PDB file of C-alpha atoms in Angstrom:
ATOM      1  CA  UNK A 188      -1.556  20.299   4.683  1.00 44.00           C
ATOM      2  CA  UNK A 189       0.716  17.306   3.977  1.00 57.00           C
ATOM      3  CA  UNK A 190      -0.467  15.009   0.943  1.00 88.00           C
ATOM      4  CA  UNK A 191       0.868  11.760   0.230  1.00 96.00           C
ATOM      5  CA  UNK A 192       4.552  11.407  -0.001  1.00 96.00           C
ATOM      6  CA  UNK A 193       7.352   9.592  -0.615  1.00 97.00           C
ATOM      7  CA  UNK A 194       8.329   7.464   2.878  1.00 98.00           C
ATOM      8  CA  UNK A 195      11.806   8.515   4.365  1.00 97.00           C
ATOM      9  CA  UNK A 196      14.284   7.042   6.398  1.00 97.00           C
ATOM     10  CA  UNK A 197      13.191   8.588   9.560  1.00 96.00           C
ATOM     11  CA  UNK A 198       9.437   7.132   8.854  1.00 97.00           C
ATOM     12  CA  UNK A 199      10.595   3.452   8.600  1.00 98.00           C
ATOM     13  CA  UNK A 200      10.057   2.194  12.413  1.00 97.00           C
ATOM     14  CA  UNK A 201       6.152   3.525  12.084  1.00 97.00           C
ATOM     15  CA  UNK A 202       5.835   2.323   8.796  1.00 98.00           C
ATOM     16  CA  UNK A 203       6.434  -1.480  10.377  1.00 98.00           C
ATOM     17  CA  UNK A 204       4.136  -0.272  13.189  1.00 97.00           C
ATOM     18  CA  UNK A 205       1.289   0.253  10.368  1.00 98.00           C
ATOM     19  CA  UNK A 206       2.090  -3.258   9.060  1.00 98.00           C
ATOM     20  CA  UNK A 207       1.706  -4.593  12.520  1.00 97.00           C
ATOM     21  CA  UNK A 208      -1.605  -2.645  12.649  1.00 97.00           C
ATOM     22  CA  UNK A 209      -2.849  -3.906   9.221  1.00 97.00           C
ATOM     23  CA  UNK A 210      -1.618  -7.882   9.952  1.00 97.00           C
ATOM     24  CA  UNK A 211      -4.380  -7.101  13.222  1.00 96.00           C
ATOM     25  CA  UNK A 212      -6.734  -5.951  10.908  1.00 95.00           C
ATOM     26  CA  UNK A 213      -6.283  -9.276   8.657  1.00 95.00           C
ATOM     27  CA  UNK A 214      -6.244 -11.543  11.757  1.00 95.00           C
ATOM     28  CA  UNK A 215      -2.694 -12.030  11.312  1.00 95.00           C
ATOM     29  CA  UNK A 216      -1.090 -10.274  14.301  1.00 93.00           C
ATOM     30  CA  UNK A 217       1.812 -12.481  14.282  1.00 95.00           C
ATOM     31  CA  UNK A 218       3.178 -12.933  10.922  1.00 95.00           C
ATOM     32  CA  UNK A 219       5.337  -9.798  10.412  1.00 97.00           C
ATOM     33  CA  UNK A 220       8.694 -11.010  10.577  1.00 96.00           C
ATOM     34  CA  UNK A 221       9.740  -7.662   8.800  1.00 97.00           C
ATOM     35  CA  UNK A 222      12.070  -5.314  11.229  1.00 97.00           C
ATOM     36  CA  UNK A 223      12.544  -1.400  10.997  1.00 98.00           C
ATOM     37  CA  UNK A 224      16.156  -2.836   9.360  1.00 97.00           C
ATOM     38  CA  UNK A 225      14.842  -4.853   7.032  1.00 97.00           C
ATOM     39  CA  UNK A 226      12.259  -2.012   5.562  1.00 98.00           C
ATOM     40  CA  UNK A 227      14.933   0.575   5.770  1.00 98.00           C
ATOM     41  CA  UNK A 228      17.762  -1.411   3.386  1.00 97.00           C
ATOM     42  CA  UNK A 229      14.766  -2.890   1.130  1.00 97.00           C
ATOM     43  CA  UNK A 230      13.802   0.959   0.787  1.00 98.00           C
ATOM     44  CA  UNK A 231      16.610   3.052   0.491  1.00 98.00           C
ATOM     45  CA  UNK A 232      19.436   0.697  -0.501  1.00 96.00           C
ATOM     46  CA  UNK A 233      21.487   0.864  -3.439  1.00 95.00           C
ATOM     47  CA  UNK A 234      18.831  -1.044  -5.532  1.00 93.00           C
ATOM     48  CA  UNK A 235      15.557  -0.796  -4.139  1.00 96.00           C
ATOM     49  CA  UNK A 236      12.335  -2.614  -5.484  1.00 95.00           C
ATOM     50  CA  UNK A 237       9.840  -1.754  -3.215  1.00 98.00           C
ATOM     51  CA  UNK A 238       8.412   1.560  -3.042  1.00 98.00           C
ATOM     52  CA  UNK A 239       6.368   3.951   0.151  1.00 98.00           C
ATOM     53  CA  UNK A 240       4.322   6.515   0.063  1.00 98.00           C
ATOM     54  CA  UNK A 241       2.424   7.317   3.368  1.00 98.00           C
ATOM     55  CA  UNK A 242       0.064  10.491   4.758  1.00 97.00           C
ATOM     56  CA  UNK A 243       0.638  11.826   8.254  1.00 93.00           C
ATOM     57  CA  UNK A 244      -1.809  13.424  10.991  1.00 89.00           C
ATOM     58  CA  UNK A 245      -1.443  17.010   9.598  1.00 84.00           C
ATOM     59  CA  UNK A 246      -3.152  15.929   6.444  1.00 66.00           C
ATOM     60  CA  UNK A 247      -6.972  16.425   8.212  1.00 61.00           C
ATOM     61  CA  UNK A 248      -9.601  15.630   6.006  1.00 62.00           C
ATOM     62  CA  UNK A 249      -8.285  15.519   2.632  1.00 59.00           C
ATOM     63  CA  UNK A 250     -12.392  15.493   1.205  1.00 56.00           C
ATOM     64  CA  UNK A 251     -12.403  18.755   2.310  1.00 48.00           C
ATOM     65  CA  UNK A 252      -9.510  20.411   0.017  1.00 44.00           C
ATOM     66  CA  UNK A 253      -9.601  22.308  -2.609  1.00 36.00           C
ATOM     67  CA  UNK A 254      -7.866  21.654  -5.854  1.00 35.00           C
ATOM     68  CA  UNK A 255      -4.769  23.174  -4.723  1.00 33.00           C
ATOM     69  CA  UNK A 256      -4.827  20.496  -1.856  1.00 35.00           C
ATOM     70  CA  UNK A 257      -5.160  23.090   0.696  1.00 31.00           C
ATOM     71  CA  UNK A 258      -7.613  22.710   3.666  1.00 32.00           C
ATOM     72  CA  UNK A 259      -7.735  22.468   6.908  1.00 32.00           C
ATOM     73  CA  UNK A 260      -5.286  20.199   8.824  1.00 32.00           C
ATOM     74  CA  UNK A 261      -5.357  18.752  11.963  1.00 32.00           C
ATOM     75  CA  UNK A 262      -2.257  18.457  14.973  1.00 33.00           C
ATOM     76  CA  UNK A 263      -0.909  14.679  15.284  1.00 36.00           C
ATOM     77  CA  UNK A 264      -0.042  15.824  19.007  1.00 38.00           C
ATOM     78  CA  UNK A 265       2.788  14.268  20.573  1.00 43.00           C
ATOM     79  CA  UNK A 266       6.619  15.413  19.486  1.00 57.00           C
ATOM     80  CA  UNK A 267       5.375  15.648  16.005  1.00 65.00           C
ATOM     81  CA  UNK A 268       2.809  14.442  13.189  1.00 85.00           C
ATOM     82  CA  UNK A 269       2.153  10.545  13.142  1.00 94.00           C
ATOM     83  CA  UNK A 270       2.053   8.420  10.464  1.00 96.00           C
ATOM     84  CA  UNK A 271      -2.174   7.980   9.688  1.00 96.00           C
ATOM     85  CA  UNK A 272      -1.900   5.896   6.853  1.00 97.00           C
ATOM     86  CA  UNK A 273       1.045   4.179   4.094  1.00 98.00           C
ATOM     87  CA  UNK A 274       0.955   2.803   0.570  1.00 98.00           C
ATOM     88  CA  UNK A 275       4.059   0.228  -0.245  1.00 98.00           C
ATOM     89  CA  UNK A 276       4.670  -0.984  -3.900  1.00 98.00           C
ATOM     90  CA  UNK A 277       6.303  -2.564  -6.532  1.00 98.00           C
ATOM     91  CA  UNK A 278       6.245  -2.441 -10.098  1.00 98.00           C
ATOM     92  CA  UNK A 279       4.658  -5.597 -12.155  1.00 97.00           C
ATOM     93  CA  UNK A 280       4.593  -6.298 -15.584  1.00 96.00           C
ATOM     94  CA  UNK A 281       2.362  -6.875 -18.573  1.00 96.00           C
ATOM     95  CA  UNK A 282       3.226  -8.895 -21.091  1.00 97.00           C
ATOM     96  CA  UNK A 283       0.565  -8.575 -23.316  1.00 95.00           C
ATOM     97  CA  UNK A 284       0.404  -4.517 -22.407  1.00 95.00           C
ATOM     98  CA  UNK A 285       4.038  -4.219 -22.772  1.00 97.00           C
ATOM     99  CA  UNK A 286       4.550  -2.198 -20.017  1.00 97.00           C
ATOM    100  CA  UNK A 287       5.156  -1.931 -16.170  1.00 98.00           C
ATOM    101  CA  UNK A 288       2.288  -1.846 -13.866  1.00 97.00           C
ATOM    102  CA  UNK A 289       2.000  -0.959  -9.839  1.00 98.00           C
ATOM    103  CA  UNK A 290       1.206  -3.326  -7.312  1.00 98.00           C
ATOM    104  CA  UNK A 291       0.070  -2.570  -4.145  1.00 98.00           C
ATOM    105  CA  UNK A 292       1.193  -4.881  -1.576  1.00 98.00           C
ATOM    106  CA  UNK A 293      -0.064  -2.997   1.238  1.00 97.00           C
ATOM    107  CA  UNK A 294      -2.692   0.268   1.833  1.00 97.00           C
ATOM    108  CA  UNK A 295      -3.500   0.699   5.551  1.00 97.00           C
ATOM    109  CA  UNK A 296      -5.071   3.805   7.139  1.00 96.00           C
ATOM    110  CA  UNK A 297      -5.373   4.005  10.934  1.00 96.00           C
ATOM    111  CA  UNK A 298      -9.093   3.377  11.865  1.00 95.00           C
ATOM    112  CA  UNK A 299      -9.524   6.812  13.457  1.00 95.00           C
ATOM    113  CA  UNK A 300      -8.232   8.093  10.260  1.00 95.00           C
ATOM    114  CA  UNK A 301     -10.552   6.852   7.923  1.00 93.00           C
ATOM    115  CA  UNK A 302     -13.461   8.390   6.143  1.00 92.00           C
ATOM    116  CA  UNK A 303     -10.672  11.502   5.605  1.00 93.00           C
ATOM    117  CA  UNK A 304      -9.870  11.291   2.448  1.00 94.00           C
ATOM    118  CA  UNK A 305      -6.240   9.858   3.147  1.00 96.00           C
ATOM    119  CA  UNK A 306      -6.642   5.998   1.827  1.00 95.00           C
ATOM    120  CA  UNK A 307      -8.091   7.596  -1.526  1.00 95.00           C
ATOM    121  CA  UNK A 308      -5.418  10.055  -1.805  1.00 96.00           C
ATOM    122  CA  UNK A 309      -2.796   7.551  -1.671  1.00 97.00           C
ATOM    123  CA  UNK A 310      -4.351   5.173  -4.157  1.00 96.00           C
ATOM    124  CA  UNK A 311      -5.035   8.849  -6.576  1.00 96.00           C
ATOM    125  CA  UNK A 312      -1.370   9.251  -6.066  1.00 97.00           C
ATOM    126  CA  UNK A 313      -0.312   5.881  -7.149  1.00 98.00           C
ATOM    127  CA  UNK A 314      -2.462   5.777 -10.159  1.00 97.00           C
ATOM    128  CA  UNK A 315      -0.699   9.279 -10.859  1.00 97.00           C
ATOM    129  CA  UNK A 316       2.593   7.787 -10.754  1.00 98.00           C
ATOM    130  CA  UNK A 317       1.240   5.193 -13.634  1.00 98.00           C
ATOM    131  CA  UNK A 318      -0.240   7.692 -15.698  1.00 98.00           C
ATOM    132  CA  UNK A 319       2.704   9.626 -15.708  1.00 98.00           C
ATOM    133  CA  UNK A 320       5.142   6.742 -16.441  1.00 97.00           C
ATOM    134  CA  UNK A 321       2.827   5.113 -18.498  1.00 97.00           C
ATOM    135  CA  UNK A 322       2.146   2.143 -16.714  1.00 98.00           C
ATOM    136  CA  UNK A 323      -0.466  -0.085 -17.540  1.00 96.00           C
ATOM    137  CA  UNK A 324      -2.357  -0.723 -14.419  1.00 97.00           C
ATOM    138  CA  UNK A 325      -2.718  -0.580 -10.718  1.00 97.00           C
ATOM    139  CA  UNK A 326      -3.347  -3.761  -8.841  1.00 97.00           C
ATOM    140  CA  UNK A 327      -3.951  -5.398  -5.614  1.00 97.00           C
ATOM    141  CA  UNK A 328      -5.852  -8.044  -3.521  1.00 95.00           C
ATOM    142  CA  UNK A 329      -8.116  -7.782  -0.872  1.00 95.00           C
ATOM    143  CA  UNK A 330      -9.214 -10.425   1.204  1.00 94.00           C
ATOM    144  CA  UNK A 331     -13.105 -11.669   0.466  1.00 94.00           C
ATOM    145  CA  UNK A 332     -14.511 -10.882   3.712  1.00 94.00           C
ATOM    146  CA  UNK A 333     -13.107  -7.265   4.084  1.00 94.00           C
ATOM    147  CA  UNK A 334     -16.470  -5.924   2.834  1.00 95.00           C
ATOM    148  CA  UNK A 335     -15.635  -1.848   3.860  1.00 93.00           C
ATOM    149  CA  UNK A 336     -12.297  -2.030   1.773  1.00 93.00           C
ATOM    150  CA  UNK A 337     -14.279  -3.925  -1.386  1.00 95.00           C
ATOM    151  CA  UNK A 338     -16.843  -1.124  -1.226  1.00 94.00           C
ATOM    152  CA  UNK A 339     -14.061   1.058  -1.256  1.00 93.00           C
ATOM    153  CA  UNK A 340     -12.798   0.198  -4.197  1.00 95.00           C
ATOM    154  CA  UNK A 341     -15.127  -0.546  -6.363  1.00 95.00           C
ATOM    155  CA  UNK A 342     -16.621   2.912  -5.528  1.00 94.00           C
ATOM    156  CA  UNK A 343     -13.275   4.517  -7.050  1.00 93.00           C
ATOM    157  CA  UNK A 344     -14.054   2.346 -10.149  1.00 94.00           C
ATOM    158  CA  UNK A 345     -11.896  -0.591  -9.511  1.00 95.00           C
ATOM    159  CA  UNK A 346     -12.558  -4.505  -9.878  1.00 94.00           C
ATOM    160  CA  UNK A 347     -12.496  -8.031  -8.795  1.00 94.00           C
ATOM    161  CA  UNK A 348     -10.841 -10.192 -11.392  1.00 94.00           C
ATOM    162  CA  UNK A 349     -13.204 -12.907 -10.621  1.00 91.00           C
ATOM    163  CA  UNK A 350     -11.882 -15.276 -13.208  1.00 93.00           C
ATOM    164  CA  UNK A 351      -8.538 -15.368 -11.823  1.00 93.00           C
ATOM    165  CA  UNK A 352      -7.308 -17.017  -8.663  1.00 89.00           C
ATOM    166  CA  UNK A 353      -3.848 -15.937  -6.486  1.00 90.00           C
ATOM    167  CA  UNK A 354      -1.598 -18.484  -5.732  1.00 92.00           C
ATOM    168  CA  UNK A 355       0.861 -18.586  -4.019  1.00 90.00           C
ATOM    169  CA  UNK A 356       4.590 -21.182  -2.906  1.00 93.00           C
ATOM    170  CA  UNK A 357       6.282 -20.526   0.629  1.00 92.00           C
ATOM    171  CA  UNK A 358       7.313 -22.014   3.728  1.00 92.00           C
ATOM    172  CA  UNK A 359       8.479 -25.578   3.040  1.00 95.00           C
ATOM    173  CA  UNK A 360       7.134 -26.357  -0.467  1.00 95.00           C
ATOM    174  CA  UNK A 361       8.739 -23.652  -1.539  1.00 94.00           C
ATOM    175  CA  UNK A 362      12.114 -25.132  -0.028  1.00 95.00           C
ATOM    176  CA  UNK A 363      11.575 -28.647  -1.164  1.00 96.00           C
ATOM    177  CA  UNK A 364      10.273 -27.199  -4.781  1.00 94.00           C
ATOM    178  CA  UNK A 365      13.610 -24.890  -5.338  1.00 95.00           C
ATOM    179  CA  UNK A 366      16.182 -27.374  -3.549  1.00 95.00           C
TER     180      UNK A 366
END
């Protein structure tokens, strides 16, 4: 039984292959400009500031373990276990709180790996990681019409911040703003 993890090197060139998967998902299938390169420097440089932690096929059904996180797995086939599903973050901050936060820029399980237990586990294991480095908060957005992911996480007791809007500067404003 493999729980979630911190990514490695050798994980990198699926972890961009999950990305693909999830810019699908969001109707996006051509905006990832971000190469197996790119993820491996911004990852394991000298100074990284994004962080990965990802589940893999032997994982099975992670509803089924027992508090030791033992249960049954499952093969991934092929020349070894795939990549099912990947968490990557950053770290935020709080003003008012004071302290550092997580912010999850991207959760993506593989649809035939859903309903496992695997999503949940790597959300549990990020809010872990800010409870023991007492961090303020976990965060993310999730776009209005994924209904299955919203019911997801409101079920593990998170909320909308409906008073609050994202915005966001790229492409050529950005350019012509920071000239």
């Amino acid at each position: 039984m493999t729980l979630p993890r911190p990514a490695t090197p050798d994980d990198v060139h699926e972890i961009v292959d999950l990305i693909k998967d999830l810019a699908a998902y969001e109707k996006e299938p051509d905006a990832v400009r971000l190469t197996p390169e790119r993820l491996r420097e911004q990852l394991f440089g000298d100074n990284p500031a994004i962080f990965c932690h990802v589940v893999d096929s032997t994982s099975g059904n992670l509803d089924d373990c027992d508090d030791n996180g033992t249960g049954g797995g499952v093969g991934g086939g092929g020349a070894g276990p795939r990549l099912d599903g990947v968490a990557l973050w950053f770290l935020n901050y709080s003003t008012w709180e004071g302290t550092h936060g997580i912010y999850l820029e991207d959760l993506y399980v593989r649809p035939e790996a859903r309903g496992t237990g695997k999503g949940k586990a790597l959300l549990q294991n990020l809010a872990r990681i800010a409870v023991e480095r007492g961090y303020s908060r976990v965060e993310w957005c999730v776009l209005k019409w994924n209904q299955p992911s919203i019911d997801f996480y409101r079920s593990l007791g998170a909320f909308p911040m409906d008073e609050w809007d994202t915005f966001r500067l790229t492409g050529q404003p950005l350019a012509e703003f920071g000239a």
